[in-house]
mmCIF file of C-alpha atoms and ligand atoms in Angstrom:
data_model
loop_
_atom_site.group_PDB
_atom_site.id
_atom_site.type_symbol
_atom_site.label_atom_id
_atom_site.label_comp_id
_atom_site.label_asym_id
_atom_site.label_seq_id
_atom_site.Cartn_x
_atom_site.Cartn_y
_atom_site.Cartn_z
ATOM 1 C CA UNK R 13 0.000 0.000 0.000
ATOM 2 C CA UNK R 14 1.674 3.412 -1.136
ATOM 3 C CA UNK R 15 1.815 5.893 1.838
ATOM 4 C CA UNK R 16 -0.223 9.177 1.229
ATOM 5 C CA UNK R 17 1.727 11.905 0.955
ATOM 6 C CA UNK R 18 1.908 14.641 2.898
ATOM 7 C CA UNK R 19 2.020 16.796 0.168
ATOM 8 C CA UNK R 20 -1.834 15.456 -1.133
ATOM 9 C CA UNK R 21 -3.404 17.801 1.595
ATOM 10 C CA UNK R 22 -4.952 21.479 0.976
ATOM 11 C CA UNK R 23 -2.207 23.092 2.168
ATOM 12 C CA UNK R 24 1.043 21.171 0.850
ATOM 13 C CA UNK R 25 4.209 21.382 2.894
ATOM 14 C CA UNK R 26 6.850 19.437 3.217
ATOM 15 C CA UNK R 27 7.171 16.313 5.653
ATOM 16 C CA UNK R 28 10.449 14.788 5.968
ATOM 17 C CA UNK R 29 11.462 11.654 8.257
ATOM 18 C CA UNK R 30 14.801 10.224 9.163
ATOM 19 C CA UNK R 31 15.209 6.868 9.788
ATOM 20 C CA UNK R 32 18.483 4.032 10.202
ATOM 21 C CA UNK R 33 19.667 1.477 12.912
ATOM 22 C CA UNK R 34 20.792 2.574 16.526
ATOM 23 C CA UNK R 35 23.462 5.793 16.416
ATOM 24 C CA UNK R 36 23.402 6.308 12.869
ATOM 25 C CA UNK R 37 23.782 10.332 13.394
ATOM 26 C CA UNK R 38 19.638 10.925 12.432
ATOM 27 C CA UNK R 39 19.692 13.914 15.327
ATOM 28 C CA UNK R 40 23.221 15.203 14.840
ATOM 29 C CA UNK R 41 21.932 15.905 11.377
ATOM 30 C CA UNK R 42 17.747 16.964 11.726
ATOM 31 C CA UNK R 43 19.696 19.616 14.140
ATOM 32 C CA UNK R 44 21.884 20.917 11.306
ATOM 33 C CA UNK R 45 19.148 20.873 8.578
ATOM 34 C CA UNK R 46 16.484 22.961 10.644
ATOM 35 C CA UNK R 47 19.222 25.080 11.790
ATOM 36 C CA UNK R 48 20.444 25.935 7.573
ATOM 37 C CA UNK R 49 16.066 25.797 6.809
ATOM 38 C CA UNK R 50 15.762 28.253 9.330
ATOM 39 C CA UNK R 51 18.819 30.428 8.519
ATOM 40 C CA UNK R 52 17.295 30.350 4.644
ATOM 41 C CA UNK R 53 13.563 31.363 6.207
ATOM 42 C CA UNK R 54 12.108 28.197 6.279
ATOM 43 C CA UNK R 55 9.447 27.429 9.194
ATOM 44 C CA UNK R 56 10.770 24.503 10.517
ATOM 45 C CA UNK R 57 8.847 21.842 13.193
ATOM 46 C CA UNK R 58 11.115 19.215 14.473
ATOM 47 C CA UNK R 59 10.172 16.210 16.597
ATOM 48 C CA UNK R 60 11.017 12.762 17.286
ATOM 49 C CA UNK R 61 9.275 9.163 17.323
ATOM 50 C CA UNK R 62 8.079 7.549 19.374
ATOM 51 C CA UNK R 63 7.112 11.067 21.304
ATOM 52 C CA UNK R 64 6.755 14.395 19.968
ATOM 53 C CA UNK R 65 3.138 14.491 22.546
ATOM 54 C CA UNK R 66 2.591 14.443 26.040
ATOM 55 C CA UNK R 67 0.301 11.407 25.549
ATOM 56 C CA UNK R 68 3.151 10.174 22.737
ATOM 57 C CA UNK R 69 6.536 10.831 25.784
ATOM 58 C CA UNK R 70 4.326 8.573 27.989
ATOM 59 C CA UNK R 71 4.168 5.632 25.454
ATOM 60 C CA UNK R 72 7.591 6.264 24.406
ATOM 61 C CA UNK R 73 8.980 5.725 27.898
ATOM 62 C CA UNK R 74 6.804 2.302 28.175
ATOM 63 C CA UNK R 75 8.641 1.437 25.250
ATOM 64 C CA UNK R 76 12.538 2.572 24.983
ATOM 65 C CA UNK R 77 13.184 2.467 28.535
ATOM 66 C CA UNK R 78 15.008 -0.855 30.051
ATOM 67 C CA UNK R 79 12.296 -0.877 32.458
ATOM 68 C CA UNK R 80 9.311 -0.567 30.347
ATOM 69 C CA UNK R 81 7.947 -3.352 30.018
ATOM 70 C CA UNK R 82 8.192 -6.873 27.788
ATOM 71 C CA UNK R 83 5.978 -6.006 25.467
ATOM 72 C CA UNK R 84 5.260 -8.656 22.347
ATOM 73 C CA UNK R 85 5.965 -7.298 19.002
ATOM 74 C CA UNK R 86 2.187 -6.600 18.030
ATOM 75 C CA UNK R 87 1.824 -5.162 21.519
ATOM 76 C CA UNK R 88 4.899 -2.760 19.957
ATOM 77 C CA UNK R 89 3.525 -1.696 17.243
ATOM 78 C CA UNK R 90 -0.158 -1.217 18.524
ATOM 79 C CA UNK R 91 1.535 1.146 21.192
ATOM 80 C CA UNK R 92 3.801 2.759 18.416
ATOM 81 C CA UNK R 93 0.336 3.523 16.603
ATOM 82 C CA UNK R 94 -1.663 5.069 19.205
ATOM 83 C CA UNK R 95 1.536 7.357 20.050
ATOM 84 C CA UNK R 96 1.352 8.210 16.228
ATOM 85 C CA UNK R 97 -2.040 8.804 15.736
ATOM 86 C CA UNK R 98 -1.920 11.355 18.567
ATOM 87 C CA UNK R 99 1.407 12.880 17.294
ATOM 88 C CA UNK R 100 0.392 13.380 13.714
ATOM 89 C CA UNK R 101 -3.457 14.878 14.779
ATOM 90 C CA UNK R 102 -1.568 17.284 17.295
ATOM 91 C CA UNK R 103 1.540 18.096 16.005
ATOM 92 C CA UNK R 104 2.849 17.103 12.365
ATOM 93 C CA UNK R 105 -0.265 17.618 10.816
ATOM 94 C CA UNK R 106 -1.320 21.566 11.895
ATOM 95 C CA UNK R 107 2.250 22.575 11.236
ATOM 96 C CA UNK R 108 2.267 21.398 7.785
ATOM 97 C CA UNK R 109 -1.203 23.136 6.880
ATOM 98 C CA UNK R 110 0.519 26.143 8.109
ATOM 99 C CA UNK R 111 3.139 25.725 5.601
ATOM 100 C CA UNK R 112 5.953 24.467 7.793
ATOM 101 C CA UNK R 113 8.356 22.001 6.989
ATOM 102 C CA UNK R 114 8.163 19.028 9.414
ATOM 103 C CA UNK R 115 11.351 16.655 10.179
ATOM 104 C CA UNK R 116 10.629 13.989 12.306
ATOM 105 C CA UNK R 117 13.143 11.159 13.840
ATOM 106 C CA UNK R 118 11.759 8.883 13.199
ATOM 107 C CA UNK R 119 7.945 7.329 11.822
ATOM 108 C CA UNK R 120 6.437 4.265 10.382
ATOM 109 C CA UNK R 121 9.407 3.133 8.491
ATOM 110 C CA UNK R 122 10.931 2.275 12.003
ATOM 111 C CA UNK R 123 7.820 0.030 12.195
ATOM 112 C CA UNK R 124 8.185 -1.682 9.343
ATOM 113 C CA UNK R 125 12.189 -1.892 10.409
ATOM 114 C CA UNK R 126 11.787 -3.264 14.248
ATOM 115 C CA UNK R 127 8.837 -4.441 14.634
ATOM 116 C CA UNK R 128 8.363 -6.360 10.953
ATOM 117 C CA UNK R 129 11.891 -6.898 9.890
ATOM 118 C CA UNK R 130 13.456 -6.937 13.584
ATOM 119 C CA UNK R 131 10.822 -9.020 15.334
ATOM 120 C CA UNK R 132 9.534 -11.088 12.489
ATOM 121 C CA UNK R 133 5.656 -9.294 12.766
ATOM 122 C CA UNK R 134 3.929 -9.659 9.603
ATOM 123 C CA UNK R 135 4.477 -6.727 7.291
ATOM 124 C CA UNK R 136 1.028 -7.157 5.656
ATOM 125 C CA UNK R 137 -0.554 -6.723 9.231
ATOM 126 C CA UNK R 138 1.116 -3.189 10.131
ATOM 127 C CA UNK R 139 0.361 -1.914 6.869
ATOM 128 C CA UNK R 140 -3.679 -2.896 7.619
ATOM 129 C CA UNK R 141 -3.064 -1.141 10.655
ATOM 130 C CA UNK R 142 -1.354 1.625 9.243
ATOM 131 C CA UNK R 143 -4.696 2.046 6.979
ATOM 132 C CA UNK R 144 -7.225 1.875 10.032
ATOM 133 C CA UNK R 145 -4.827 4.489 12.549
ATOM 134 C CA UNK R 146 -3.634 6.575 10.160
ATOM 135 C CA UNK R 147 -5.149 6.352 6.605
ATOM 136 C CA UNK R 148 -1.454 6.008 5.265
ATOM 137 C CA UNK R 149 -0.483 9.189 5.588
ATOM 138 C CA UNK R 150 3.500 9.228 5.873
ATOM 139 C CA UNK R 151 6.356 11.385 4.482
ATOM 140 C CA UNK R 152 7.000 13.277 1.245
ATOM 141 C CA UNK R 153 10.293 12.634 2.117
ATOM 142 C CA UNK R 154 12.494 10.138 3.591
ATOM 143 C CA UNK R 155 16.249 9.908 4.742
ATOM 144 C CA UNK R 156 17.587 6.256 5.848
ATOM 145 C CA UNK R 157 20.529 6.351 7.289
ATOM 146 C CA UNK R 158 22.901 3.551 6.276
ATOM 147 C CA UNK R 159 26.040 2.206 8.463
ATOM 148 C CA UNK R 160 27.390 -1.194 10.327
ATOM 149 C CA UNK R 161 25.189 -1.696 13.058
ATOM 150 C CA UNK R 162 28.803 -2.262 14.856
ATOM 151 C CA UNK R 163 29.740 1.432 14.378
ATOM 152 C CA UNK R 164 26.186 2.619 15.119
ATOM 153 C CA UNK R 165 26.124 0.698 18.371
ATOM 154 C CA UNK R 166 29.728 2.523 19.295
ATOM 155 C CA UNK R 167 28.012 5.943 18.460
ATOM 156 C CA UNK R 168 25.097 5.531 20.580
ATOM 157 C CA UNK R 169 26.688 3.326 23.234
ATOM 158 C CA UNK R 170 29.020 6.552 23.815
ATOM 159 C CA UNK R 171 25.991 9.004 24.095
ATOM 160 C CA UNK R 172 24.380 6.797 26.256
ATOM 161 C CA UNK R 173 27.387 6.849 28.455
ATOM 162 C CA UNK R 174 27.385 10.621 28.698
ATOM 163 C CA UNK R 175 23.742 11.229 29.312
ATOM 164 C CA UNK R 176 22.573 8.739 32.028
ATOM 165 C CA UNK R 177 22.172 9.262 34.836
ATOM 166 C CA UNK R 178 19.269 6.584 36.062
ATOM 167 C CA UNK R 179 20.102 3.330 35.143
ATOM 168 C CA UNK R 180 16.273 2.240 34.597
ATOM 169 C CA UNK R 181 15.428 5.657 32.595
ATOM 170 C CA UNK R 182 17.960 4.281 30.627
ATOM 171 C CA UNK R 183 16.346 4.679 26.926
ATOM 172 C CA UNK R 184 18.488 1.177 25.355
ATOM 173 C CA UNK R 185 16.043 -1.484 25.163
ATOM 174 C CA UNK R 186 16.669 -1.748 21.305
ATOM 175 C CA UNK R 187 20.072 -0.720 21.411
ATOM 176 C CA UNK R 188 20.437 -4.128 24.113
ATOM 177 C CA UNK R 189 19.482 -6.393 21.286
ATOM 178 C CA UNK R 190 22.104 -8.961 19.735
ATOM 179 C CA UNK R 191 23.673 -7.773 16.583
ATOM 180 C CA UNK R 192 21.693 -9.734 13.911
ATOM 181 C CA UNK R 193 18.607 -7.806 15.192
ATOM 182 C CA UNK R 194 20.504 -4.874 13.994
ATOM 183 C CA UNK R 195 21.835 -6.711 10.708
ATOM 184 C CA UNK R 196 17.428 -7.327 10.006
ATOM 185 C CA UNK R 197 17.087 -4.116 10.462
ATOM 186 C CA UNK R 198 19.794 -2.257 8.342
ATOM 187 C CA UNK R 199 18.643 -5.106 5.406
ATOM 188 C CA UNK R 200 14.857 -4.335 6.195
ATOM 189 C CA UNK R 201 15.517 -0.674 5.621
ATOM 190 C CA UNK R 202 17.566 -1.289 2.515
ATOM 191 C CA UNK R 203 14.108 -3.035 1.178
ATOM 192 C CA UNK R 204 12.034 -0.308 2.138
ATOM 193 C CA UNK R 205 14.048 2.242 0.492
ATOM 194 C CA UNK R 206 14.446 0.043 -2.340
ATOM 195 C CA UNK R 207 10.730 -0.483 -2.766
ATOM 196 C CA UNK R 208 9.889 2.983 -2.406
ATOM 197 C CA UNK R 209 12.834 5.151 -4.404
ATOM 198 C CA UNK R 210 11.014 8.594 -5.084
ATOM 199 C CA UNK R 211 10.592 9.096 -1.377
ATOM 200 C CA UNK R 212 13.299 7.353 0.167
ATOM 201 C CA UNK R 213 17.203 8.654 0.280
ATOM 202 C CA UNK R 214 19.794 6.571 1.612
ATOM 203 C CA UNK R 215 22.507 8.324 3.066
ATOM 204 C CA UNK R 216 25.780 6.763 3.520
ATOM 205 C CA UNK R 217 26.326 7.550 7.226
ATOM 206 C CA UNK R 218 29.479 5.835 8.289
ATOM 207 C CA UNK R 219 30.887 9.548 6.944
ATOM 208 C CA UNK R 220 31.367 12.959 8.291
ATOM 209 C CA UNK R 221 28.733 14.844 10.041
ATOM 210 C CA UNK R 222 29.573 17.820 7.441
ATOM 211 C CA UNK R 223 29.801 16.041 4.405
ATOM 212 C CA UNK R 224 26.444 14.221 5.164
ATOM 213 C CA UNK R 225 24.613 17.612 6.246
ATOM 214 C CA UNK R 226 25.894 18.971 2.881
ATOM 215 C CA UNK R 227 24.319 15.833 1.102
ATOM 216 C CA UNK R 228 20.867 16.300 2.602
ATOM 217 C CA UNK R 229 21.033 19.606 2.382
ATOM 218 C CA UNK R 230 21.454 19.515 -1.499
ATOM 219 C CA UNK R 231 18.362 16.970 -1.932
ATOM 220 C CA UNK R 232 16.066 19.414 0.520
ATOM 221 C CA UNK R 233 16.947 22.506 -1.390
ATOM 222 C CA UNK R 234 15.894 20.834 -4.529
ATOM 223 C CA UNK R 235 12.444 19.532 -3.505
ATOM 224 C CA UNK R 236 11.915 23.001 -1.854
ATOM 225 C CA UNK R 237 12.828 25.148 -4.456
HETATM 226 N N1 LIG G 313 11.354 2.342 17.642
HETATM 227 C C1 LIG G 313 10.916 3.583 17.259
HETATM 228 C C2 LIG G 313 10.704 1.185 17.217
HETATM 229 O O1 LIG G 313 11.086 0.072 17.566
HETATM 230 N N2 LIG G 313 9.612 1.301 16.372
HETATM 231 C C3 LIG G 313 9.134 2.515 15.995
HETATM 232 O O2 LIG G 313 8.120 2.581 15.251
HETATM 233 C C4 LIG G 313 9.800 3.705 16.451
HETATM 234 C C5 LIG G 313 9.306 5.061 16.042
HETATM 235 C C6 LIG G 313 13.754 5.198 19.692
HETATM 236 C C7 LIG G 313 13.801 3.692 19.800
HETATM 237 O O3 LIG G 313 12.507 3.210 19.526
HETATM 238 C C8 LIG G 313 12.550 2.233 18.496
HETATM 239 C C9 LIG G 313 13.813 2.488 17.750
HETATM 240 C C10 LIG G 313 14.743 3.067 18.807
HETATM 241 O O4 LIG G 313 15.426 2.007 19.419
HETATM 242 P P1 LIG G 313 15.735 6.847 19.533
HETATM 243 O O5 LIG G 313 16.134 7.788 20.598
HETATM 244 O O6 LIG G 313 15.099 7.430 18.330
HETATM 245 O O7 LIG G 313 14.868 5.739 20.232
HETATM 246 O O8 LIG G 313 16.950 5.924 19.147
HETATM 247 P P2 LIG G 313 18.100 6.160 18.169
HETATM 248 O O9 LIG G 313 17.569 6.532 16.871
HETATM 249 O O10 LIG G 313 18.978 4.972 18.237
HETATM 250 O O11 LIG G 313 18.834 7.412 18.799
HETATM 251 P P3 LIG G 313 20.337 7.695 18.760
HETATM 252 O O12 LIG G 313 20.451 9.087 19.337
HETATM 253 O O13 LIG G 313 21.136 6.613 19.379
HETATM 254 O O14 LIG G 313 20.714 7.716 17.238
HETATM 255 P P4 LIG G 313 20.787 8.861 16.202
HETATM 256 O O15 LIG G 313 19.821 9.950 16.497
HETATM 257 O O16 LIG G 313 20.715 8.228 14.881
HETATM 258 O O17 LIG G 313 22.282 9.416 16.384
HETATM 259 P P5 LIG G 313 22.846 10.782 17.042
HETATM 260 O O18 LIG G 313 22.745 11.873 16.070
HETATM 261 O O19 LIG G 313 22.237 10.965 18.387
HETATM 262 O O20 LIG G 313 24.357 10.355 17.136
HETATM 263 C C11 LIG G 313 24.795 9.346 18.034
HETATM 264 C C12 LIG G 313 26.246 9.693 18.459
HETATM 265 O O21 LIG G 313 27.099 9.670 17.307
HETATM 266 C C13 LIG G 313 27.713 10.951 17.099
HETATM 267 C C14 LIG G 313 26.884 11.955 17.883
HETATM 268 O O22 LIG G 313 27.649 13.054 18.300
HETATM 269 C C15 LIG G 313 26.382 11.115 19.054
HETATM 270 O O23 LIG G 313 27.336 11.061 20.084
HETATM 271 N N3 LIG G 313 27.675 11.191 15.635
HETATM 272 C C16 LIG G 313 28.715 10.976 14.815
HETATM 273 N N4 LIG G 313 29.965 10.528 15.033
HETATM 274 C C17 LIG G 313 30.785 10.412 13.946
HETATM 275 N N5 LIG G 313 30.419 10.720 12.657
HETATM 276 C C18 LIG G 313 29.166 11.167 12.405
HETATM 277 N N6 LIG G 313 28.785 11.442 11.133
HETATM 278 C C19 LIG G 313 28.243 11.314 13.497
HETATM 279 N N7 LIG G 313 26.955 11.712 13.584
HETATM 280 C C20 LIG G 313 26.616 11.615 14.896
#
Protein backbone atom coordinates (compact mmCIF):
# COMPACT_ATOMS: atom_id res chain seq x y z
CA UNK A 1 0.00 0.00 0.00
CA UNK A 2 1.67 3.41 -1.14
CA UNK A 3 1.81 5.89 1.84
CA UNK A 4 -0.22 9.18 1.23
CA UNK A 5 1.73 11.90 0.95
CA UNK A 6 1.91 14.64 2.90
CA UNK A 7 2.02 16.80 0.17
CA UNK A 8 -1.83 15.46 -1.13
CA UNK A 9 -3.40 17.80 1.60
CA UNK A 10 -4.95 21.48 0.98
CA UNK A 11 -2.21 23.09 2.17
CA UNK A 12 1.04 21.17 0.85
CA UNK A 13 4.21 21.38 2.89
CA UNK A 14 6.85 19.44 3.22
CA UNK A 15 7.17 16.31 5.65
CA UNK A 16 10.45 14.79 5.97
CA UNK A 17 11.46 11.65 8.26
CA UNK A 18 14.80 10.22 9.16
CA UNK A 19 15.21 6.87 9.79
CA UNK A 20 18.48 4.03 10.20
CA UNK A 21 19.67 1.48 12.91
CA UNK A 22 20.79 2.57 16.53
CA UNK A 23 23.46 5.79 16.42
CA UNK A 24 23.40 6.31 12.87
CA UNK A 25 23.78 10.33 13.39
CA UNK A 26 19.64 10.93 12.43
CA UNK A 27 19.69 13.91 15.33
CA UNK A 28 23.22 15.20 14.84
CA UNK A 29 21.93 15.90 11.38
CA UNK A 30 17.75 16.96 11.73
CA UNK A 31 19.70 19.62 14.14
CA UNK A 32 21.88 20.92 11.31
CA UNK A 33 19.15 20.87 8.58
CA UNK A 34 16.48 22.96 10.64
CA UNK A 35 19.22 25.08 11.79
CA UNK A 36 20.44 25.94 7.57
CA UNK A 37 16.07 25.80 6.81
CA UNK A 38 15.76 28.25 9.33
CA UNK A 39 18.82 30.43 8.52
CA UNK A 40 17.29 30.35 4.64
CA UNK A 41 13.56 31.36 6.21
CA UNK A 42 12.11 28.20 6.28
CA UNK A 43 9.45 27.43 9.19
CA UNK A 44 10.77 24.50 10.52
CA UNK A 45 8.85 21.84 13.19
CA UNK A 46 11.11 19.21 14.47
CA UNK A 47 10.17 16.21 16.60
CA UNK A 48 11.02 12.76 17.29
CA UNK A 49 9.28 9.16 17.32
CA UNK A 50 8.08 7.55 19.37
CA UNK A 51 7.11 11.07 21.30
CA UNK A 52 6.75 14.39 19.97
CA UNK A 53 3.14 14.49 22.55
CA UNK A 54 2.59 14.44 26.04
CA UNK A 55 0.30 11.41 25.55
CA UNK A 56 3.15 10.17 22.74
CA UNK A 57 6.54 10.83 25.78
CA UNK A 58 4.33 8.57 27.99
CA UNK A 59 4.17 5.63 25.45
CA UNK A 60 7.59 6.26 24.41
CA UNK A 61 8.98 5.73 27.90
CA UNK A 62 6.80 2.30 28.17
CA UNK A 63 8.64 1.44 25.25
CA UNK A 64 12.54 2.57 24.98
CA UNK A 65 13.18 2.47 28.53
CA UNK A 66 15.01 -0.86 30.05
CA UNK A 67 12.30 -0.88 32.46
CA UNK A 68 9.31 -0.57 30.35
CA UNK A 69 7.95 -3.35 30.02
CA UNK A 70 8.19 -6.87 27.79
CA UNK A 71 5.98 -6.01 25.47
CA UNK A 72 5.26 -8.66 22.35
CA UNK A 73 5.97 -7.30 19.00
CA UNK A 74 2.19 -6.60 18.03
CA UNK A 75 1.82 -5.16 21.52
CA UNK A 76 4.90 -2.76 19.96
CA UNK A 77 3.52 -1.70 17.24
CA UNK A 78 -0.16 -1.22 18.52
CA UNK A 79 1.53 1.15 21.19
CA UNK A 80 3.80 2.76 18.42
CA UNK A 81 0.34 3.52 16.60
CA UNK A 82 -1.66 5.07 19.20
CA UNK A 83 1.54 7.36 20.05
CA UNK A 84 1.35 8.21 16.23
CA UNK A 85 -2.04 8.80 15.74
CA UNK A 86 -1.92 11.36 18.57
CA UNK A 87 1.41 12.88 17.29
CA UNK A 88 0.39 13.38 13.71
CA UNK A 89 -3.46 14.88 14.78
CA UNK A 90 -1.57 17.28 17.29
CA UNK A 91 1.54 18.10 16.00
CA UNK A 92 2.85 17.10 12.37
CA UNK A 93 -0.26 17.62 10.82
CA UNK A 94 -1.32 21.57 11.89
CA UNK A 95 2.25 22.58 11.24
CA UNK A 96 2.27 21.40 7.79
CA UNK A 97 -1.20 23.14 6.88
CA UNK A 98 0.52 26.14 8.11
CA UNK A 99 3.14 25.72 5.60
CA UNK A 100 5.95 24.47 7.79
CA UNK A 101 8.36 22.00 6.99
CA UNK A 102 8.16 19.03 9.41
CA UNK A 103 11.35 16.65 10.18
CA UNK A 104 10.63 13.99 12.31
CA UNK A 105 13.14 11.16 13.84
CA UNK A 106 11.76 8.88 13.20
CA UNK A 107 7.94 7.33 11.82
CA UNK A 108 6.44 4.27 10.38
CA UNK A 109 9.41 3.13 8.49
CA UNK A 110 10.93 2.27 12.00
CA UNK A 111 7.82 0.03 12.20
CA UNK A 112 8.18 -1.68 9.34
CA UNK A 113 12.19 -1.89 10.41
CA UNK A 114 11.79 -3.26 14.25
CA UNK A 115 8.84 -4.44 14.63
CA UNK A 116 8.36 -6.36 10.95
CA UNK A 117 11.89 -6.90 9.89
CA UNK A 118 13.46 -6.94 13.58
CA UNK A 119 10.82 -9.02 15.33
CA UNK A 120 9.53 -11.09 12.49
CA UNK A 121 5.66 -9.29 12.77
CA UNK A 122 3.93 -9.66 9.60
CA UNK A 123 4.48 -6.73 7.29
CA UNK A 124 1.03 -7.16 5.66
CA UNK A 125 -0.55 -6.72 9.23
CA UNK A 126 1.12 -3.19 10.13
CA UNK A 127 0.36 -1.91 6.87
CA UNK A 128 -3.68 -2.90 7.62
CA UNK A 129 -3.06 -1.14 10.66
CA UNK A 130 -1.35 1.62 9.24
CA UNK A 131 -4.70 2.05 6.98
CA UNK A 132 -7.23 1.87 10.03
CA UNK A 133 -4.83 4.49 12.55
CA UNK A 134 -3.63 6.57 10.16
CA UNK A 135 -5.15 6.35 6.60
CA UNK A 136 -1.45 6.01 5.26
CA UNK A 137 -0.48 9.19 5.59
CA UNK A 138 3.50 9.23 5.87
CA UNK A 139 6.36 11.39 4.48
CA UNK A 140 7.00 13.28 1.24
CA UNK A 141 10.29 12.63 2.12
CA UNK A 142 12.49 10.14 3.59
CA UNK A 143 16.25 9.91 4.74
CA UNK A 144 17.59 6.26 5.85
CA UNK A 145 20.53 6.35 7.29
CA UNK A 146 22.90 3.55 6.28
CA UNK A 147 26.04 2.21 8.46
CA UNK A 148 27.39 -1.19 10.33
CA UNK A 149 25.19 -1.70 13.06
CA UNK A 150 28.80 -2.26 14.86
CA UNK A 151 29.74 1.43 14.38
CA UNK A 152 26.19 2.62 15.12
CA UNK A 153 26.12 0.70 18.37
CA UNK A 154 29.73 2.52 19.30
CA UNK A 155 28.01 5.94 18.46
CA UNK A 156 25.10 5.53 20.58
CA UNK A 157 26.69 3.33 23.23
CA UNK A 158 29.02 6.55 23.81
CA UNK A 159 25.99 9.00 24.09
CA UNK A 160 24.38 6.80 26.26
CA UNK A 161 27.39 6.85 28.46
CA UNK A 162 27.38 10.62 28.70
CA UNK A 163 23.74 11.23 29.31
CA UNK A 164 22.57 8.74 32.03
CA UNK A 165 22.17 9.26 34.84
CA UNK A 166 19.27 6.58 36.06
CA UNK A 167 20.10 3.33 35.14
CA UNK A 168 16.27 2.24 34.60
CA UNK A 169 15.43 5.66 32.59
CA UNK A 170 17.96 4.28 30.63
CA UNK A 171 16.35 4.68 26.93
CA UNK A 172 18.49 1.18 25.35
CA UNK A 173 16.04 -1.48 25.16
CA UNK A 174 16.67 -1.75 21.31
CA UNK A 175 20.07 -0.72 21.41
CA UNK A 176 20.44 -4.13 24.11
CA UNK A 177 19.48 -6.39 21.29
CA UNK A 178 22.10 -8.96 19.73
CA UNK A 179 23.67 -7.77 16.58
CA UNK A 180 21.69 -9.73 13.91
CA UNK A 181 18.61 -7.81 15.19
CA UNK A 182 20.50 -4.87 13.99
CA UNK A 183 21.83 -6.71 10.71
CA UNK A 184 17.43 -7.33 10.01
CA UNK A 185 17.09 -4.12 10.46
CA UNK A 186 19.79 -2.26 8.34
CA UNK A 187 18.64 -5.11 5.41
CA UNK A 188 14.86 -4.34 6.19
CA UNK A 189 15.52 -0.67 5.62
CA UNK A 190 17.57 -1.29 2.52
CA UNK A 191 14.11 -3.03 1.18
CA UNK A 192 12.03 -0.31 2.14
CA UNK A 193 14.05 2.24 0.49
CA UNK A 194 14.45 0.04 -2.34
CA UNK A 195 10.73 -0.48 -2.77
CA UNK A 196 9.89 2.98 -2.41
CA UNK A 197 12.83 5.15 -4.40
CA UNK A 198 11.01 8.59 -5.08
CA UNK A 199 10.59 9.10 -1.38
CA UNK A 200 13.30 7.35 0.17
CA UNK A 201 17.20 8.65 0.28
CA UNK A 202 19.79 6.57 1.61
CA UNK A 203 22.51 8.32 3.07
CA UNK A 204 25.78 6.76 3.52
CA UNK A 205 26.33 7.55 7.23
CA UNK A 206 29.48 5.84 8.29
CA UNK A 207 30.89 9.55 6.94
CA UNK A 208 31.37 12.96 8.29
CA UNK A 209 28.73 14.84 10.04
CA UNK A 210 29.57 17.82 7.44
CA UNK A 211 29.80 16.04 4.40
CA UNK A 212 26.44 14.22 5.16
CA UNK A 213 24.61 17.61 6.25
CA UNK A 214 25.89 18.97 2.88
CA UNK A 215 24.32 15.83 1.10
CA UNK A 216 20.87 16.30 2.60
CA UNK A 217 21.03 19.61 2.38
CA UNK A 218 21.45 19.52 -1.50
CA UNK A 219 18.36 16.97 -1.93
CA UNK A 220 16.07 19.41 0.52
CA UNK A 221 16.95 22.51 -1.39
CA UNK A 222 15.89 20.83 -4.53
CA UNK A 223 12.44 19.53 -3.50
CA UNK A 224 11.92 23.00 -1.85
CA UNK A 225 12.83 25.15 -4.46
N1 LIG B 1 11.35 2.34 17.64
C1 LIG B 1 10.92 3.58 17.26
C2 LIG B 1 10.70 1.19 17.22
O1 LIG B 1 11.09 0.07 17.57
N2 LIG B 1 9.61 1.30 16.37
C3 LIG B 1 9.13 2.52 16.00
O2 LIG B 1 8.12 2.58 15.25
C4 LIG B 1 9.80 3.71 16.45
C5 LIG B 1 9.31 5.06 16.04
C6 LIG B 1 13.75 5.20 19.69
C7 LIG B 1 13.80 3.69 19.80
O3 LIG B 1 12.51 3.21 19.53
C8 LIG B 1 12.55 2.23 18.50
C9 LIG B 1 13.81 2.49 17.75
C10 LIG B 1 14.74 3.07 18.81
O4 LIG B 1 15.43 2.01 19.42
P1 LIG B 1 15.73 6.85 19.53
O5 LIG B 1 16.13 7.79 20.60
O6 LIG B 1 15.10 7.43 18.33
O7 LIG B 1 14.87 5.74 20.23
O8 LIG B 1 16.95 5.92 19.15
P2 LIG B 1 18.10 6.16 18.17
O9 LIG B 1 17.57 6.53 16.87
O10 LIG B 1 18.98 4.97 18.24
O11 LIG B 1 18.83 7.41 18.80
P3 LIG B 1 20.34 7.69 18.76
O12 LIG B 1 20.45 9.09 19.34
O13 LIG B 1 21.14 6.61 19.38
O14 LIG B 1 20.71 7.72 17.24
P4 LIG B 1 20.79 8.86 16.20
O15 LIG B 1 19.82 9.95 16.50
O16 LIG B 1 20.72 8.23 14.88
O17 LIG B 1 22.28 9.42 16.38
P5 LIG B 1 22.85 10.78 17.04
O18 LIG B 1 22.74 11.87 16.07
O19 LIG B 1 22.24 10.97 18.39
O20 LIG B 1 24.36 10.35 17.14
C11 LIG B 1 24.79 9.35 18.03
C12 LIG B 1 26.25 9.69 18.46
O21 LIG B 1 27.10 9.67 17.31
C13 LIG B 1 27.71 10.95 17.10
C14 LIG B 1 26.88 11.96 17.88
O22 LIG B 1 27.65 13.05 18.30
C15 LIG B 1 26.38 11.11 19.05
O23 LIG B 1 27.34 11.06 20.08
N3 LIG B 1 27.68 11.19 15.63
C16 LIG B 1 28.72 10.98 14.82
N4 LIG B 1 29.96 10.53 15.03
C17 LIG B 1 30.79 10.41 13.95
N5 LIG B 1 30.42 10.72 12.66
C18 LIG B 1 29.17 11.17 12.41
N6 LIG B 1 28.78 11.44 11.13
C19 LIG B 1 28.24 11.31 13.50
N7 LIG B 1 26.95 11.71 13.58
C20 LIG B 1 26.62 11.62 14.90
Amino acid sequence: MATKRAADMSAPSLFITFEGGEGAGKTTQINLLAKRLGGAGYKVVTTREPGGTKEAETIRNLLVQREGGDWSPMAECLLLFAARVMHVKNVIKPALVEGQVVICDRFTDSTRAYQGYGHGLDLQKIEEINIAALDSFGPDMTFVFDIDPEQGLARSGRRLAAETLDINQTEDRFENMDIEFHEKLRQGYLEIAKNEPERCHVIDASGSAEEIAAEIEKIVKGKLL
